């Protein structure tokens, strides 16, 4: 992984840093943990003939956050749909009616099948939390820092003429995905 301050403009980078929250924090749907990204995966066991059943739910959300290492801070403006999050929370219910009312409402909105069944369903959830160490991969873009007073003090000239400080931003787009992971195997 590169130090954040060494990320080359317009190049794909792999950064490792500690999560800093932005303006908004999410609540994970099943565990209610505060986070900047989550993934919920709900599955049934394979059919009697051994064929796998498509997931009932495979839902991901993220908000803007930052990561920080010893060299600087990078703003991450959301992640792409393919996230590698440790699914570290697990619950099992036969029907969604066995869940809390909040979780039941979430599952009803996101599941392709909420009918009563005698088959056990496994609900797994993973989150990226504030202060967690994560790996982020994306296209590096350096842009003017919009923070007030973010001028480069080493440059000559008046305040209006002074160059703005730069900040590193990784932003997902149609051809530029941003991936984030809290899996230890990805951080090596």
C-alpha positions as a Markdown table, in Angstrom:
| # | Residue | x | y | z |
|---|---|---|---|---|
| 1 | Unk | 0.0 | 0.0 | 0.0 |
| 2 | Unk | 1.1 | 3.5 | -0.8 |
| 3 | Unk | 1.3 | 6.3 | 1.8 |
| 4 | Unk | -1.6 | 8.6 | 1.1 |
| 5 | Unk | 0.6 | 11.6 | 0.4 |
| 6 | Unk | 2.5 | 9.6 | -2.4 |
| 7 | Unk | -0.6 | 8.7 | -4.4 |
| 8 | Unk | 0.1 | 9.7 | -8.0 |
| 9 | Unk | -2.6 | 11.7 | -9.8 |
| 10 | Unk | -4.8 | 9.7 | -12.2 |
| 11 | Unk | -3.3 | 6.3 | -11.2 |
| 12 | Unk | -4.9 | 3.3 | -9.5 |
| 13 | Unk | -3.8 | 3.2 | -5.9 |
| 14 | Unk | -4.2 | 0.9 | -2.9 |
| 15 | Unk | -4.3 | 2.8 | 0.4 |
| 16 | Unk | -4.6 | 1.5 | 4.0 |
| 17 | Unk | -5.8 | 3.8 | 6.7 |
| 18 | Unk | -8.0 | 4.4 | 9.7 |
| 19 | Unk | -11.6 | 5.4 | 9.0 |
| 20 | Unk | -12.7 | 8.9 | 9.8 |
| 21 | Unk | -16.4 | 9.7 | 9.6 |
| 22 | Unk | -17.8 | 12.4 | 7.3 |
| 23 | Unk | -21.0 | 14.3 | 7.5 |
| 24 | Unk | -23.2 | 11.2 | 7.7 |
| 25 | Unk | -23.0 | 7.9 | 9.4 |
| 26 | Unk | -25.2 | 4.9 | 8.6 |
| 27 | Unk | -26.8 | 2.4 | 11.0 |
| 28 | Unk | -26.3 | -1.3 | 10.0 |
| 29 | Unk | -29.8 | -2.7 | 9.4 |
| 30 | Unk | -29.4 | -5.9 | 11.5 |
| 31 | Unk | -27.0 | -5.0 | 14.3 |
| 32 | Unk | -27.7 | -1.2 | 14.4 |
| 33 | Unk | -23.9 | -0.6 | 14.6 |
| 34 | Unk | -22.8 | 2.9 | 13.4 |
| 35 | Unk | -20.8 | 2.5 | 10.2 |
| 36 | Unk | -19.8 | 4.2 | 6.9 |
| 37 | Unk | -20.6 | 1.1 | 4.8 |
| 38 | Unk | -22.5 | -2.2 | 5.3 |
| 39 | Unk | -23.4 | -5.3 | 3.4 |
| 40 | Unk | -26.3 | -7.6 | 4.3 |
| 41 | Unk | -26.5 | -11.1 | 2.8 |
| 42 | Unk | -29.6 | -13.3 | 3.4 |
| 43 | Unk | -29.5 | -16.9 | 2.2 |
| 44 | Unk | -31.4 | -20.1 | 2.4 |
| 45 | Unk | -29.7 | -23.5 | 2.5 |
| 46 | Unk | -29.4 | -25.3 | -0.9 |
| 47 | Unk | -32.5 | -27.0 | -2.3 |
| 48 | Unk | -33.0 | -30.8 | -1.7 |
| 49 | Unk | -31.4 | -31.5 | -5.0 |
| 50 | Unk | -28.2 | -29.6 | -3.8 |
| 51 | Unk | -28.7 | -26.6 | -6.2 |
| 52 | Unk | -27.8 | -23.3 | -4.6 |
| 53 | Unk | -30.6 | -20.8 | -4.0 |
| 54 | Unk | -29.9 | -17.2 | -5.1 |
| 55 | Unk | -29.5 | -14.8 | -2.2 |
| 56 | Unk | -32.8 | -13.4 | -0.8 |
| 57 | Unk | -30.9 | -10.2 | 0.0 |
| 58 | Unk | -27.5 | -8.9 | -1.1 |
| 59 | Unk | -27.6 | -5.2 | -0.2 |
| 60 | Unk | -24.8 | -2.7 | 0.2 |
| 61 | Unk | -24.8 | 0.9 | 1.2 |
| 62 | Unk | -22.0 | 3.4 | 1.9 |
| 63 | Unk | -21.5 | 7.1 | 2.6 |
| 64 | Unk | -18.5 | 9.4 | 2.1 |
| 65 | Unk | -15.8 | 9.0 | 4.7 |
| 66 | Unk | -12.0 | 9.6 | 5.0 |
| 67 | Unk | -9.1 | 7.3 | 5.7 |
| 68 | Unk | -6.0 | 8.6 | 7.5 |
| 69 | Unk | -2.5 | 7.2 | 7.7 |
| 70 | Unk | 0.8 | 8.8 | 9.0 |
| 71 | Unk | 1.2 | 10.8 | 5.8 |
| 72 | Unk | -2.2 | 12.3 | 5.3 |
| 73 | Unk | -5.9 | 12.0 | 4.7 |
| 74 | Unk | -7.9 | 10.7 | 1.7 |
| 75 | Unk | -11.6 | 11.4 | 1.1 |
| 76 | Unk | -13.5 | 8.4 | -0.1 |
| 77 | Unk | -16.8 | 9.4 | -1.7 |
| 78 | Unk | -18.6 | 6.1 | -1.4 |
| 79 | Unk | -17.8 | 2.7 | -2.7 |
| 80 | Unk | -18.8 | 0.5 | -5.6 |
| 81 | Unk | -21.3 | -2.3 | -5.2 |
| 82 | Unk | -18.7 | -5.1 | -5.0 |
| 83 | Unk | -17.5 | -4.7 | -1.4 |
| 84 | Unk | -15.3 | -7.1 | 0.6 |
| 85 | Unk | -16.6 | -6.6 | 4.1 |
| 86 | Unk | -16.1 | -9.2 | 6.9 |
| 87 | Unk | -19.6 | -10.6 | 7.4 |
| 88 | Unk | -19.1 | -10.7 | 11.2 |
| 89 | Unk | -22.7 | -10.5 | 12.4 |
| 90 | Unk | -25.0 | -13.5 | 11.9 |
| 91 | Unk | -28.6 | -14.2 | 12.8 |
| 92 | Unk | -30.9 | -17.1 | 11.9 |
| 93 | Unk | -34.7 | -17.0 | 11.7 |
| 94 | Unk | -37.3 | -19.3 | 10.1 |
| 95 | Unk | -39.5 | -16.3 | 9.3 |
| 96 | Unk | -38.9 | -12.6 | 9.3 |
| 97 | Unk | -41.6 | -12.3 | 11.9 |
| 98 | Unk | -39.1 | -13.7 | 14.4 |
| 99 | Unk | -37.0 | -10.6 | 14.0 |
| 100 | Unk | -37.3 | -7.2 | 15.8 |
| 101 | Unk | -39.9 | -4.8 | 14.2 |
| 102 | Unk | -37.0 | -2.7 | 12.7 |
| 103 | Unk | -35.2 | -5.6 | 11.2 |
| 104 | Unk | -38.6 | -7.1 | 10.0 |
| 105 | Unk | -39.3 | -3.8 | 8.1 |
| 106 | Unk | -35.9 | -3.8 | 6.6 |
| 107 | Unk | -36.1 | -7.4 | 5.4 |
| 108 | Unk | -39.6 | -6.8 | 4.0 |
| 109 | Unk | -38.3 | -3.9 | 1.9 |
| 110 | Unk | -35.2 | -5.8 | 0.6 |
| 111 | Unk | -36.1 | -9.5 | 0.4 |
| 112 | Unk | -37.4 | -11.0 | -2.8 |
| 113 | Unk | -39.2 | -13.6 | -0.6 |
| 114 | Unk | -40.7 | -12.9 | 2.8 |
| 115 | Unk | -43.2 | -15.7 | 2.9 |
| 116 | Unk | -43.4 | -18.0 | 5.8 |
| 117 | Unk | -41.3 | -21.1 | 5.4 |
| 118 | Unk | -40.0 | -24.0 | 7.4 |
| 119 | Unk | -36.6 | -23.5 | 5.9 |
| 120 | Unk | -34.1 | -21.7 | 8.1 |
| 121 | Unk | -32.6 | -18.5 | 6.7 |
| 122 | Unk | -29.2 | -17.1 | 7.6 |
| 123 | Unk | -28.8 | -13.4 | 7.7 |
| 124 | Unk | -25.2 | -12.1 | 7.7 |
| 125 | Unk | -24.0 | -8.5 | 8.0 |
| 126 | Unk | -20.7 | -6.8 | 7.8 |
| 127 | Unk | -19.8 | -3.2 | 8.5 |
| 128 | Unk | -17.0 | -0.7 | 8.1 |
| 129 | Unk | -16.9 | 1.3 | 11.3 |
| 130 | Unk | -15.3 | 4.5 | 12.4 |
| 131 | Unk | -11.7 | 4.1 | 13.5 |
| 132 | Unk | -11.4 | 0.7 | 11.8 |
| 133 | Unk | -8.4 | 0.1 | 9.6 |
| 134 | Unk | -9.4 | -0.5 | 5.9 |
| 135 | Unk | -7.9 | -1.0 | 2.5 |
| 136 | Unk | -9.3 | 1.2 | -0.3 |
| 137 | Unk | -8.5 | 0.8 | -4.0 |
| 138 | Unk | -9.5 | 3.4 | -6.6 |
| 139 | Unk | -8.3 | 6.1 | -9.0 |
| 140 | Unk | -6.4 | 8.9 | -7.3 |
| 141 | Unk | -7.5 | 12.5 | -7.9 |
| 142 | Unk | -5.9 | 15.5 | -6.3 |
| 143 | Unk | -8.2 | 18.5 | -6.0 |
| 144 | Unk | -8.3 | 21.8 | -4.3 |
| 145 | Unk | -9.2 | 21.5 | -0.6 |
| 146 | Unk | -12.5 | 23.4 | -0.1 |
| 147 | Unk | -11.9 | 23.8 | 3.6 |
| 148 | Unk | -11.7 | 27.5 | 4.6 |
| 149 | Unk | -8.1 | 28.7 | 5.0 |
| 150 | Unk | -6.7 | 25.7 | 3.2 |
| 151 | Unk | -4.0 | 27.6 | 1.4 |
| 152 | Unk | -0.4 | 26.4 | 1.1 |
| 153 | Unk | 1.6 | 28.5 | 3.6 |
| 154 | Unk | 4.9 | 27.7 | 1.8 |
| 155 | Unk | 3.8 | 29.7 | -1.2 |
| 156 | Unk | 4.5 | 33.4 | -1.7 |
| 157 | Unk | 1.8 | 36.1 | -2.4 |
| 158 | Unk | -1.4 | 37.3 | -0.8 |
| 159 | Unk | -4.2 | 35.1 | 0.5 |
| 160 | Unk | -6.2 | 35.4 | -2.8 |
| 161 | Unk | -3.1 | 34.5 | -4.9 |
| 162 | Unk | -1.9 | 31.7 | -2.7 |
| 163 | Unk | -2.3 | 28.2 | -4.2 |
| 164 | Unk | -4.9 | 26.1 | -2.4 |
| 165 | Unk | -3.9 | 23.0 | -0.5 |
| 166 | Unk | -4.7 | 19.8 | -2.3 |
| 167 | Unk | -6.6 | 16.8 | -0.9 |
| 168 | Unk | -6.7 | 13.3 | -2.3 |
| 169 | Unk | -10.2 | 12.0 | -3.3 |
| 170 | Unk | -11.3 | 8.6 | -4.5 |
| 171 | Unk | -14.7 | 8.9 | -6.2 |
| 172 | Unk | -16.6 | 6.0 | -7.8 |
| 173 | Unk | -17.8 | 6.5 | -11.4 |
| 174 | Unk | -19.0 | 4.4 | -14.3 |
| 175 | Unk | -15.5 | 3.4 | -15.3 |
| 176 | Unk | -13.7 | 4.1 | -12.0 |
| 177 | Unk | -14.9 | 1.8 | -9.2 |
| 178 | Unk | -13.8 | 2.4 | -5.6 |
| 179 | Unk | -13.4 | -0.7 | -3.4 |
| 180 | Unk | -13.1 | -0.8 | 0.4 |
| 181 | Unk | -12.4 | -3.8 | 2.6 |
| 182 | Unk | -11.9 | -4.5 | 6.2 |
| 183 | Unk | -10.7 | -8.1 | 5.6 |
| 184 | Unk | -7.2 | -8.6 | 7.1 |
| 185 | Unk | -6.1 | -10.7 | 4.1 |
| 186 | Unk | -6.7 | -7.7 | 1.8 |
| 187 | Unk | -4.6 | -5.4 | 3.9 |
| 188 | Unk | -1.4 | -7.4 | 3.4 |
